Short mmCIF file of C-alpha atoms in Angstrom, two decimals:
data_model
loop_
_atom_site.label_atom_id
_atom_site.label_comp_id
_atom_site.label_asym_id
_atom_site.label_seq_id
_atom_site.Cartn_x
_atom_site.Cartn_y
_atom_site.Cartn_z
CA MET A 295 38.66 59.19 192.68
CA ASN A 296 35.71 61.51 192.05
CA SER A 297 32.42 59.89 191.19
CA PRO A 298 30.76 60.96 187.93
CA LYS A 299 28.65 64.11 188.10
CA THR A 300 25.48 64.26 186.00
CA LEU A 301 25.39 67.53 184.04
CA PHE A 302 22.25 66.78 182.02
CA LYS A 303 19.67 64.01 181.79
CA GLY A 304 17.32 63.89 178.82
CA LYS A 305 14.96 61.37 177.28
CA PHE A 306 17.65 59.42 175.36
CA LEU A 307 20.96 60.57 176.78
CA GLU A 308 22.79 61.67 179.87
CA LEU A 309 25.86 63.90 180.04
CA GLU A 310 28.34 63.15 182.83
CA LEU A 311 31.52 64.81 183.98
CA ILE A 312 34.12 62.19 184.97
CA GLN A 313 37.23 62.99 187.02
CA GLU A 314 36.33 66.67 186.63
CA LYS A 315 37.65 66.67 183.04
CA TYR A 316 35.91 64.14 180.76
CA GLU A 317 32.48 64.96 179.40
CA VAL A 318 30.82 61.63 178.55
CA VAL A 319 27.52 61.06 176.79
CA ARG A 320 25.65 57.99 178.06
CA ARG A 321 23.19 56.46 175.60
CA PRO A 322 21.24 53.22 175.46
CA ALA A 323 22.37 50.51 173.07
CA ALA A 324 20.96 50.69 169.55
CA VAL A 325 20.36 48.31 166.66
CA GLY A 326 20.70 48.83 162.94
CA ALA A 327 19.32 46.55 160.23
CA LEU A 328 20.21 46.33 156.57
CA VAL A 329 16.85 45.03 155.31
CA TYR A 330 16.52 42.81 152.26
CA TRP A 331 12.88 42.76 151.07
CA CYS A 332 12.68 39.20 149.77
CA SER A 333 9.58 39.36 147.57
CA GLN A 334 10.76 42.54 145.85
CA GLU A 335 14.46 41.58 145.76
CA LYS A 336 15.39 45.05 147.00
CA ILE A 337 17.17 46.69 149.90
CA VAL A 338 15.01 48.91 152.10
CA VAL A 339 16.54 52.12 153.43
CA VAL A 340 15.04 55.22 154.99
CA LYS A 341 15.60 58.86 154.22
CA HIS A 342 15.67 60.36 157.70
CA LYS A 343 15.54 64.04 158.68
CA ARG A 344 18.30 64.54 161.24
CA PRO A 345 18.02 67.87 163.11
CA ALA A 346 21.55 67.55 164.54
CA VAL A 347 23.03 67.95 161.04
CA ASN A 348 20.02 69.80 159.58
CA ASP A 349 19.85 67.42 156.66
CA TRP A 350 18.13 64.37 155.24
CA VAL A 351 20.35 61.30 155.64
CA TRP A 352 20.09 57.91 153.87
CA GLU A 353 20.17 55.25 156.58
CA ILE A 354 19.44 51.65 157.39
CA VAL A 355 16.55 50.95 159.76
CA ALA A 356 17.76 51.69 163.29
CA GLY A 357 16.70 52.55 166.81
CA ILE A 358 17.30 52.33 170.51
CA VAL A 359 16.93 49.03 172.38
CA GLU A 360 14.16 49.40 174.96
CA PRO A 361 14.89 48.40 178.60
CA GLY A 362 14.60 44.60 178.95
CA GLU A 363 14.28 44.10 175.19
CA SER A 364 16.52 41.61 173.37
CA LEU A 365 18.53 42.79 170.37
CA ILE A 366 16.52 40.56 168.02
CA ASN A 367 13.21 41.87 169.37
CA ALA A 368 14.50 45.43 168.96
CA VAL A 369 15.42 44.71 165.32
CA GLU A 370 12.00 43.18 164.63
CA ARG A 371 10.22 46.13 166.27
CA GLU A 372 12.27 48.78 164.46
CA VAL A 373 11.80 47.12 161.05
CA MET A 374 8.03 46.99 161.61
CA GLU A 375 7.88 50.57 162.93
CA GLU A 376 10.04 52.23 160.29
CA VAL A 377 9.20 50.28 157.13
CA GLY A 378 6.26 47.98 157.96
CA LEU A 379 7.97 44.71 157.09
CA THR A 380 7.98 41.45 159.04
CA VAL A 381 11.39 39.96 159.81
CA LYS A 382 11.93 36.40 158.54
CA SER A 383 15.61 35.93 159.39
CA VAL A 384 18.40 37.84 161.13
CA VAL A 385 22.19 37.57 160.75
CA GLY A 386 24.47 39.42 163.17
CA LEU A 387 27.09 41.60 161.50
CA GLY A 388 28.90 42.90 164.58
CA SER A 389 28.86 45.81 166.97
CA PHE A 390 30.74 49.10 167.13
CA TYR A 391 31.15 52.31 169.13
CA PRO A 392 30.32 55.21 166.78
CA THR A 393 32.05 57.87 168.92
CA PRO A 394 34.08 56.29 171.75
CA GLY A 395 35.95 59.53 172.40
CA TYR A 396 32.93 60.96 174.19
CA SER A 397 30.10 58.42 174.24
CA ASP A 398 29.44 54.89 175.49
CA GLU A 399 26.83 54.24 172.77
CA VAL A 400 27.13 50.86 171.07
CA ILE A 401 25.30 49.94 167.87
CA HIS A 402 24.62 46.29 167.02
CA LEU A 403 24.31 45.70 163.26
CA PHE A 404 22.25 43.03 161.52
CA TYR A 405 21.39 41.83 158.03
CA VAL A 406 17.67 41.08 157.91
CA GLU A 407 15.48 39.31 155.40
CA ALA A 408 11.90 40.55 155.62
CA ASP A 409 8.62 40.51 153.74
CA ASN A 410 5.13 41.99 153.56
CA SER A 411 3.03 43.25 150.72
CA LYS A 412 4.06 46.90 150.93
CA LEU A 413 6.24 49.38 152.74
CA ASN A 414 4.44 51.17 155.53
CA ARG A 415 5.85 53.66 158.02
CA ASN A 416 4.18 52.84 161.35
CA ASP A 417 6.24 55.20 163.51
CA THR A 418 4.85 58.72 163.17
CA ASP A 419 7.22 60.18 165.81
CA GLU A 420 10.14 60.31 163.38
CA ASP A 421 10.52 62.28 160.18
CA LEU A 422 11.52 59.52 157.77
CA GLU A 423 10.47 57.92 154.52
CA PRO A 424 11.16 54.30 153.47
CA PHE A 425 12.51 53.41 150.03
CA ALA A 426 13.03 50.04 148.33
CA LEU A 427 16.03 50.15 146.00
CA LYS A 428 18.05 47.77 143.88
CA ILE A 429 21.39 47.07 145.53
CA GLU A 430 23.30 48.87 142.76
CA ASP A 431 21.23 51.99 143.50
CA VAL A 432 21.92 51.72 147.24
CA TRP A 433 25.68 51.82 146.51
CA LYS A 434 25.13 55.03 144.46
CA LEU A 435 23.50 56.97 147.31
CA GLU A 436 25.44 59.70 149.07
CA HIS A 437 26.28 57.94 152.34
CA LYS A 438 27.26 59.99 155.36
CA ASP A 439 25.98 57.62 158.03
CA MET A 440 28.58 55.22 159.44
CA LYS A 441 26.16 52.48 160.55
CA THR A 442 24.76 52.33 157.02
CA LEU A 443 28.16 52.17 155.34
CA LEU A 444 29.45 49.61 157.83
CA SER A 445 26.40 47.37 157.45
CA LEU A 446 26.73 47.44 153.65
CA TYR A 447 30.42 46.51 153.71
CA LEU A 448 30.01 43.87 156.43
CA SER A 449 27.08 42.29 154.56
CA LYS A 450 29.15 42.25 151.39
CA ALA A 451 32.17 40.77 153.20
CA LYS A 452 30.00 37.99 154.66
CA GLY A 453 28.63 37.12 151.22
CA LEU A 454 25.08 38.17 152.09
CA LEU A 455 24.75 40.43 149.04
CA LYS A 456 26.31 38.01 146.55
CA ASN A 457 23.09 37.24 144.65
CA MET A 458 22.33 40.91 144.03
CA ASN A 459 23.80 43.06 141.25
CA ASN A 460 26.96 44.88 142.38
CA GLY A 461 26.76 42.99 145.67
#
């Protein structure tokens, strides 16, 4: 059997050719967090500029797990970086492969309760803006991002949104 051949290696992905016919994208694991802002009784989402689709996309807080970092530490770091909140509790929702036909990326989803006095974007490397919305308004957003949709439905199925309107 032929060993994989690296076609491209970038900062966050690697493209391999396997068995001379399968192009496979290798990516680090990622985390996604549906954030409930306790003191405001709102869900925090980000509007993220995504160059790949040339559009702004409503998303949950998410990011790549750093080498040697635990999933929980990655969630805590991403929540602080993207929306400036401190995580109080974390509930695992599950994991999924967004595109297993060509990538080994796995995303681990969480429901997070967090607090702080105000939203604050600490990560200036990404083009995103945090928003705190009532749960009924989150359901009304135009969702095109699978991790966001899946985290909403899994949180609802686990009864984590039951005390919110339309949860």
